[in-house]
Coordinates of C-alpha atoms and ligand atoms in Angstrom, one line a residue:
M1 CA 73.9 148.2 72.7
N2 CA 73.9 144.7 74.0
D3 CA 75.8 145.7 77.1
A4 CA 74.3 144.3 80.3
S5 CA 76.1 147.1 82.2
Q6 CA 73.5 149.5 80.8
T7 CA 70.8 147.7 82.8
N8 CA 69.9 150.2 85.5
H9 CA 66.5 149.4 86.7
Q10 CA 65.8 148.5 90.3
P11 CA 63.9 145.2 90.3
G12 CA 60.9 144.7 92.4
S13 CA 62.3 141.4 93.5
Q14 CA 65.6 139.7 92.6
E15 CA 65.7 135.9 92.7
T16 CA 68.0 134.7 90.0
T17 CA 70.4 136.8 88.0
G18 CA 73.4 136.2 85.7
S19 CA 74.1 135.3 82.2
D20 CA 72.2 132.0 82.4
S21 CA 68.8 133.7 82.8
P22 CA 66.7 134.1 79.7
R23 CA 66.4 137.8 78.7
V24 CA 62.6 137.4 79.0
A25 CA 60.8 134.7 81.0
V26 CA 57.0 134.8 80.9
E27 CA 55.2 132.2 83.1
G28 CA 51.5 131.5 83.3
L29 CA 50.5 135.0 82.1
T30 CA 46.8 135.8 82.1
K31 CA 45.2 139.1 81.0
R32 CA 41.5 139.8 81.1
Y33 CA 39.8 142.9 79.6
R34 CA 36.6 144.1 81.1
T35 CA 34.0 144.6 78.3
K36 CA 30.4 145.6 78.2
G37 CA 29.3 142.0 78.0
G38 CA 31.5 141.0 81.0
E39 CA 35.1 139.8 80.5
H40 CA 37.4 139.0 77.6
V41 CA 40.4 136.7 78.2
A42 CA 43.1 138.1 75.9
L43 CA 45.9 135.9 77.4
D44 CA 45.2 132.6 78.9
N45 CA 48.1 131.0 80.9
V46 CA 50.8 132.0 78.4
S47 CA 54.5 130.9 79.0
I48 CA 57.4 131.8 76.8
D49 CA 61.2 132.5 77.1
I50 CA 63.5 134.5 75.0
G51 CA 67.2 133.7 75.2
A52 CA 70.1 136.1 74.9
G53 CA 70.5 137.1 71.3
E54 CA 67.5 135.1 70.3
F55 CA 64.9 136.3 67.8
V56 CA 61.4 134.9 68.7
V57 CA 58.5 135.6 66.4
L58 CA 55.0 135.7 67.7
L59 CA 52.6 134.6 65.0
G60 CA 48.8 134.4 65.0
P61 CA 45.6 135.8 63.5
S62 CA 44.1 139.1 64.4
G63 CA 42.8 139.3 67.9
C64 CA 44.7 136.3 69.3
G65 CA 46.5 138.4 71.9
K66 CA 49.9 139.2 70.3
T67 CA 49.9 142.9 71.1
T68 CA 48.6 142.2 74.6
L69 CA 51.5 139.9 75.3
L70 CA 54.0 142.5 74.0
R71 CA 52.4 145.3 76.0
S72 CA 52.4 143.2 79.1
I73 CA 56.1 142.5 78.8
A74 CA 56.8 146.2 78.1
G75 CA 54.8 147.3 81.2
L76 CA 52.0 149.0 79.2
E77 CA 49.4 146.5 80.5
E78 CA 49.0 145.0 84.0
P79 CA 48.4 141.3 83.8
D80 CA 45.8 139.5 86.0
G81 CA 47.9 136.4 86.6
G82 CA 51.4 135.1 86.1
D83 CA 55.0 136.4 86.3
I84 CA 57.4 138.2 84.0
R85 CA 61.1 138.2 84.6
L86 CA 63.6 140.3 82.6
D87 CA 67.2 139.0 82.9
G88 CA 66.1 137.0 85.9
Q89 CA 64.5 139.9 87.7
I90 CA 60.8 140.0 88.4
V91 CA 59.1 143.0 86.8
S92 CA 55.6 141.8 87.1
S93 CA 53.9 139.3 89.4
A94 CA 50.2 139.3 90.0
S95 CA 50.4 137.0 93.0
R96 CA 53.1 139.0 94.7
N97 CA 51.6 142.4 93.7
I98 CA 54.8 143.5 91.8
W99 CA 54.5 145.7 88.8
L100 CA 57.3 147.9 87.4
P101 CA 56.4 150.7 85.1
P102 CA 57.8 150.7 81.5
E103 CA 60.6 153.2 82.1
D104 CA 62.1 150.8 84.7
R105 CA 62.1 147.8 82.3
N106 CA 65.0 148.8 80.1
L107 CA 63.6 147.6 76.8
G108 CA 62.8 149.1 73.5
M109 CA 59.6 148.9 71.4
V110 CA 59.2 149.4 67.6
F111 CA 55.6 149.9 66.5
Q112 CA 53.8 149.5 63.2
S113 CA 53.5 153.3 62.9
Y114 CA 57.2 153.9 64.0
A115 CA 55.8 156.6 66.3
L116 CA 58.5 159.2 65.4
W117 CA 58.1 162.8 66.5
P118 CA 57.4 164.7 63.3
H119 CA 58.8 168.0 64.6
M120 CA 62.1 166.5 65.7
N121 CA 64.9 165.5 63.3
V122 CA 66.4 162.0 63.2
F123 CA 69.1 162.8 65.8
E124 CA 66.6 164.3 68.2
N125 CA 64.1 161.4 67.8
V126 CA 66.8 158.9 68.7
A127 CA 68.1 161.0 71.5
Y128 CA 64.6 161.5 73.0
P129 CA 64.5 158.5 75.4
L130 CA 68.0 159.3 76.6
R131 CA 67.0 162.9 77.3
N132 CA 64.0 161.6 79.2
G133 CA 66.4 159.4 81.2
K134 CA 68.2 162.6 82.3
L135 CA 71.5 161.5 80.8
K136 CA 74.2 164.3 80.3
E137 CA 74.5 165.8 76.8
A138 CA 78.1 164.7 76.6
E139 CA 77.0 161.1 77.0
I140 CA 74.0 161.4 74.7
R141 CA 75.8 162.6 71.6
P142 CA 78.2 159.7 71.1
R143 CA 75.5 157.1 71.9
V144 CA 73.1 158.5 69.4
A145 CA 75.8 158.9 66.7
Q146 CA 76.8 155.3 67.2
A147 CA 73.3 153.9 67.0
L148 CA 72.6 155.9 63.8
E149 CA 75.9 154.6 62.3
R150 CA 74.9 151.0 63.1
V151 CA 71.6 151.3 61.3
G152 CA 73.3 153.2 58.4
L153 CA 71.6 156.6 58.9
S154 CA 74.5 158.9 59.9
A155 CA 74.1 160.9 56.6
V156 CA 70.5 161.8 57.4
M157 CA 70.7 162.7 61.1
A158 CA 69.5 166.3 60.4
S159 CA 66.5 165.2 58.3
Y160 CA 62.9 165.1 59.5
P161 CA 60.8 161.9 59.4
S162 CA 58.6 163.3 56.6
Q163 CA 61.8 163.6 54.4
L164 CA 62.6 159.8 54.9
S165 CA 61.4 156.7 53.1
G166 CA 59.4 154.1 55.1
G167 CA 62.4 151.9 55.4
Q168 CA 64.6 154.8 56.8
Q169 CA 61.9 155.7 59.3
Q170 CA 61.8 152.1 60.4
R171 CA 65.5 152.2 61.0
V172 CA 65.2 155.4 63.0
S173 CA 62.6 153.7 65.1
L174 CA 65.0 150.7 65.6
A175 CA 67.9 153.0 66.5
R176 CA 65.7 154.7 69.1
A177 CA 64.7 151.4 70.6
L178 CA 68.3 150.2 70.8
V179 CA 69.9 153.3 72.1
S180 CA 68.3 153.3 75.5
T181 CA 67.9 149.6 76.1
G182 CA 70.1 146.7 77.3
G183 CA 69.6 145.1 73.9
L184 CA 66.1 143.8 74.2
V185 CA 63.6 145.0 71.6
L186 CA 59.9 144.2 71.2
F187 CA 58.5 144.7 67.7
D188 CA 54.8 145.0 66.9
E189 CA 54.3 144.5 63.2
P190 CA 57.0 147.0 62.2
L191 CA 56.9 146.2 58.5
S192 CA 53.2 145.8 57.8
N193 CA 52.7 149.3 56.4
L194 CA 55.2 148.8 53.7
D195 CA 54.8 147.4 50.2
A196 CA 55.9 143.8 49.5
K197 CA 59.3 144.5 48.0
V198 CA 60.4 147.0 50.6
R199 CA 59.2 144.7 53.3
A200 CA 61.3 141.8 51.9
R201 CA 64.4 144.0 51.8
L202 CA 64.0 145.4 55.3
R203 CA 63.4 141.9 56.6
I204 CA 66.9 140.9 55.3
E205 CA 68.4 144.2 56.7
L206 CA 66.8 143.5 60.1
V207 CA 68.2 140.0 60.2
S208 CA 71.7 141.2 59.5
L209 CA 71.4 144.1 62.0
Q210 CA 70.2 141.6 64.6
Q211 CA 73.0 139.2 63.9
S212 CA 75.7 141.9 64.0
M213 CA 74.4 143.7 67.0
G214 CA 73.1 140.6 68.9
F215 CA 70.0 142.1 70.4
S216 CA 67.2 139.8 71.6
S217 CA 63.7 140.3 70.1
L218 CA 60.1 139.3 70.4
Y219 CA 58.7 140.2 67.1
V220 CA 54.9 140.2 66.4
T221 CA 53.5 139.5 62.9
H222 CA 50.6 137.8 61.2
D223 CA 52.7 137.3 58.1
Q224 CA 53.9 133.7 58.0
S225 CA 56.6 134.2 55.5
E226 CA 58.0 137.0 57.6
A227 CA 58.0 134.6 60.6
L228 CA 59.7 131.8 58.7
A229 CA 62.4 134.2 57.4
L230 CA 63.2 136.0 60.6
A231 CA 62.7 133.6 63.5
D232 CA 65.1 131.5 65.6
R233 CA 61.9 130.2 67.1
I234 CA 58.3 130.8 66.3
A235 CA 55.4 130.9 68.8
V236 CA 52.1 130.3 67.1
M237 CA 49.2 131.8 69.0
E238 CA 45.6 130.7 69.0
V239 CA 43.0 132.7 70.9
G240 CA 45.0 133.8 73.9
R241 CA 47.2 130.7 74.1
I242 CA 50.4 129.4 72.6
A243 CA 49.5 126.5 70.3
Q244 CA 53.1 125.6 69.5
I245 CA 56.6 127.0 69.9
G246 CA 59.6 125.7 68.0
T247 CA 62.1 126.4 65.2
P248 CA 60.6 127.4 61.8
E249 CA 61.5 123.9 60.6
E250 CA 59.8 122.2 63.5
I251 CA 56.7 124.3 63.1
Y252 CA 56.5 123.7 59.4
D253 CA 57.5 120.0 59.2
S254 CA 56.0 118.8 62.5
P255 CA 53.0 121.0 63.3
A256 CA 51.5 119.8 66.6
T257 CA 47.9 120.5 65.7
R258 CA 45.7 121.0 62.6
Y259 CA 45.4 124.7 63.5
V260 CA 49.2 125.1 63.3
A261 CA 49.5 123.0 60.1
D262 CA 46.8 125.1 58.5
F263 CA 48.2 128.5 59.7
I264 CA 51.8 127.9 58.5
G265 CA 52.3 127.3 54.9
S266 CA 49.7 125.7 52.6
A267 CA 48.1 122.5 53.6
N268 CA 46.0 120.0 51.6
E269 CA 43.6 118.1 53.7
I270 CA 41.5 115.0 53.1
V271 CA 39.1 113.7 55.7
G272 CA 38.7 110.0 56.5
E273 CA 38.4 107.4 59.2
V274 CA 41.2 105.6 61.0
T275 CA 41.4 101.9 60.1
R276 CA 44.7 101.0 61.8
I277 CA 47.3 102.5 64.2
E278 CA 50.7 101.0 64.6
G279 CA 53.6 102.6 66.4
G280 CA 52.8 106.2 65.6
T281 CA 51.8 105.4 62.0
C282 CA 48.1 105.5 61.0
V283 CA 46.2 104.1 58.1
V284 CA 43.2 106.1 57.0
A285 CA 40.3 105.1 54.8
T286 CA 39.2 108.2 52.7
P287 CA 36.9 108.7 49.7
V288 CA 40.0 108.9 47.5
G289 CA 41.6 105.7 48.8
Q290 CA 43.7 104.5 51.6
L291 CA 46.3 107.0 52.9
V292 CA 49.1 106.5 55.5
G293 CA 50.7 109.1 57.7
G294 CA 52.2 109.9 61.1
A295 CA 49.5 110.1 63.9
A296 CA 49.5 113.4 65.7
T297 CA 48.6 113.7 69.4
G298 CA 44.9 112.8 69.9
V299 CA 44.7 110.2 67.1
A300 CA 44.0 107.2 69.2
S301 CA 41.3 104.8 68.0
V302 CA 40.1 102.9 65.0
G303 CA 37.0 104.5 63.5
Q304 CA 38.0 108.0 64.6
K305 CA 37.4 110.9 62.2
V306 CA 40.7 112.4 61.1
A307 CA 42.2 114.9 58.7
V308 CA 45.1 113.7 56.5
M309 CA 47.4 116.7 55.8
F310 CA 50.2 117.0 53.2
R311 CA 52.0 120.0 51.7
P312 CA 51.7 121.1 48.0
E313 CA 55.5 121.0 47.5
Q314 CA 55.6 117.3 48.7
C315 CA 53.4 116.3 45.8
A316 CA 54.7 114.7 42.6
L317 CA 52.6 114.3 39.5
S318 CA 52.9 111.6 36.8
R319 CA 50.8 110.1 33.9
N320 CA 51.3 106.5 35.1
A321 CA 50.1 105.4 38.4
T322 CA 52.4 102.8 40.0
A323 CA 51.9 101.8 43.6
T324 CA 55.3 102.5 45.4
S325 CA 56.0 101.6 48.9
G326 CA 56.3 104.6 51.2
L327 CA 54.2 106.8 48.9
N328 CA 50.5 107.7 49.1
T329 CA 49.0 107.8 45.6
I330 CA 45.7 109.4 44.5
A331 CA 44.1 109.3 41.1
T332 CA 43.1 112.9 40.1
T333 CA 42.0 115.0 37.2
L334 CA 43.7 118.3 36.4
E335 CA 41.5 121.4 36.9
R336 CA 44.2 124.0 36.0
S337 CA 47.9 124.8 36.1
L338 CA 49.0 128.3 37.0
F339 CA 52.4 129.6 35.9
Q340 CA 53.9 131.5 38.8
G341 CA 57.3 132.4 37.5
A342 CA 59.6 130.1 39.4
T343 CA 57.0 127.4 40.0
F344 CA 53.8 125.9 38.6
E345 CA 50.7 125.6 40.9
H346 CA 48.5 122.7 39.8
V347 CA 44.9 122.3 41.1
L348 CA 43.7 118.8 40.9
R349 CA 40.4 117.2 41.7
A350 CA 39.9 113.9 43.5
G351 CA 36.2 113.3 44.2
T352 CA 35.0 116.3 46.1
N353 CA 38.5 117.3 47.1
L354 CA 40.6 120.0 45.5
I355 CA 44.3 119.4 45.9
V356 CA 47.1 121.8 45.2
A357 CA 50.5 120.6 44.0
I358 CA 53.5 122.8 43.4
S359 CA 56.3 121.8 40.9
I360 CA 59.4 123.5 39.5
G361 CA 59.2 122.8 35.8
G362 CA 58.3 119.2 35.0
D363 CA 55.6 117.9 32.7
R364 CA 52.6 120.0 31.6
Y365 CA 49.1 118.6 31.8
A366 CA 46.0 119.5 29.9
H367 CA 42.7 120.5 31.6
G368 CA 40.7 117.3 32.4
E369 CA 43.7 115.0 32.0
T370 CA 44.0 112.1 34.4
V371 CA 47.0 112.6 36.6
S372 CA 48.5 110.4 39.3
L373 CA 49.4 112.4 42.4
S374 CA 51.8 111.0 45.0
F375 CA 53.4 112.2 48.3
P376 CA 55.6 110.5 50.9
E377 CA 53.9 108.8 53.8
S378 CA 56.7 110.1 56.0
R379 CA 55.7 113.7 55.2
T380 CA 52.0 113.1 55.7
L381 CA 50.3 113.9 59.1
V382 CA 47.1 112.7 60.5
F383 CA 45.2 115.0 62.9
P384 CA 42.1 114.4 65.0
M385 CA 39.0 116.2 63.8
P386 CA 36.8 117.7 66.5
A387 CA 33.3 116.3 66.5
G388 CA 31.1 118.2 64.0
A389 CA 34.1 119.8 62.2
T390 CA 34.1 120.1 58.4
Q391 CA 37.0 119.9 56.0
A392 CA 39.2 123.0 55.9
G393 CA 40.4 122.5 52.3
T394 CA 43.5 124.0 50.9
K395 CA 44.4 127.6 51.6
Ligands
LIG1 N1 41.8 147.6 75.9 C1 41.0 146.6 75.5 N2 39.8 146.4 76.0 C2 39.0 145.3 75.7 N3 39.4 144.4 74.9 C3 40.7 144.5 74.4 C4 41.5 145.6 74.6 N4 42.7 145.4 74.0 C5 42.6 144.3 73.3 N5 41.4 143.7 73.5 C6 40.9 142.4 73.0 O1 41.8 141.4 73.3 C7 42.0 140.5 72.2 C8 43.5 140.5 71.9 O2 43.9 141.8 71.3 P1 45.3 142.0 70.8 O3 45.4 143.5 70.4 O4 46.3 141.5 71.7 O5 45.3 141.1 69.4 P2 46.4 141.0 68.3 O6 46.8 139.5 68.3 O7 47.5 141.9 68.5 O8 45.6 141.3 67.0 P3 46.0 142.2 65.6 O9 46.8 141.2 64.8 O10 44.7 142.5 65.1 O11 46.9 143.3 66.1 C9 41.1 141.0 71.1 O12 40.0 140.2 71.1 C10 40.9 142.4 71.5 O13 39.6 142.8 71.0
LIG2 MG1 48.2 143.6 67.5

């Protein structure tokens, strides 16, 4: 499947080719939709690369432009600005007036609905794009059989989609995407119709299929745990732009902005004012005491209004407050502790702030008990607050 020799499209323009080119290179992409009220900018100067065998997850809230970006790469939308290269070959360039149709782009798409033909059996569904490509029957049969074997569906090749589980249908859709492409697959929320347990299992299956077959992917989701589990790199989108792109660890541990911090994982936030900045570290006066953390881009001056962010799992609770260097400490009262199976989730009050702490086992505290909460300064981030912004709280 991941055989570059299957690439057969005639590029509009060829500049760079070869194994060093990323599978997908998107540069400065802009897409506007005309609406009744005028114009809506769905993509605003978006740039992103996908390397060979890389799994990139596009994550963001509804309406931020994820599907538009995918459809632009697939050739289902015509961008208003920017370039798209596949394996180094230009398939779309607004400035040079180049735009190749989807059938010439040699990539596969897997949709939320799977989009299988109900009147065709599994074999025929997977063979469909090859038949469309006017391939000879003798070539089609082994390719389809191989694709179905790879996704573990050889035994049901004569079944119809209605006779399959959601997970099996998803694998048919994946086999169909892979059979006709040079190993580049675009996924648009393929698991979002399934219940949580099936979704978790298919996620693992998809990762192992991707690792054994080595296809490159751009995978859209708005489920952050799916993104963290699947991605080599995550691109977090915010209204038509990419807010940050990096490994799951980079995005989670070093979010570039308050938006990214709040979107990925849970974040506690306490608002305050900068009292000192020294070599990337920032001291903040807050209603619950002085807190110290790493200054994010844009935190620049004493007196500036900022949000201090820390993760629930970084918090430790104790009955006795002792000031320890390198730790931020806050006096709180316990509102409630929720047993969640593997962990406890504690909700604590400090002034008007509600703070969430997660622990595995540890001491139990009574409602209303005074509890000292601490978290490492090195895992605390300080973000600028836009003028007039209010506290986001914990989500
Ligand atoms: N054909 C269209 N005409 C006008 N506006 C559109 C069109 N398609 C999308 N939009 C708008 O462009 C923006 C981006 O849409 P898009 O479908 O890319 O979002 P998304 O991130 O995929 O959202 P979701 O998570 O809900 O699928 C939205 O505001 C949407 O309303
Ligand atoms: Mg979408």
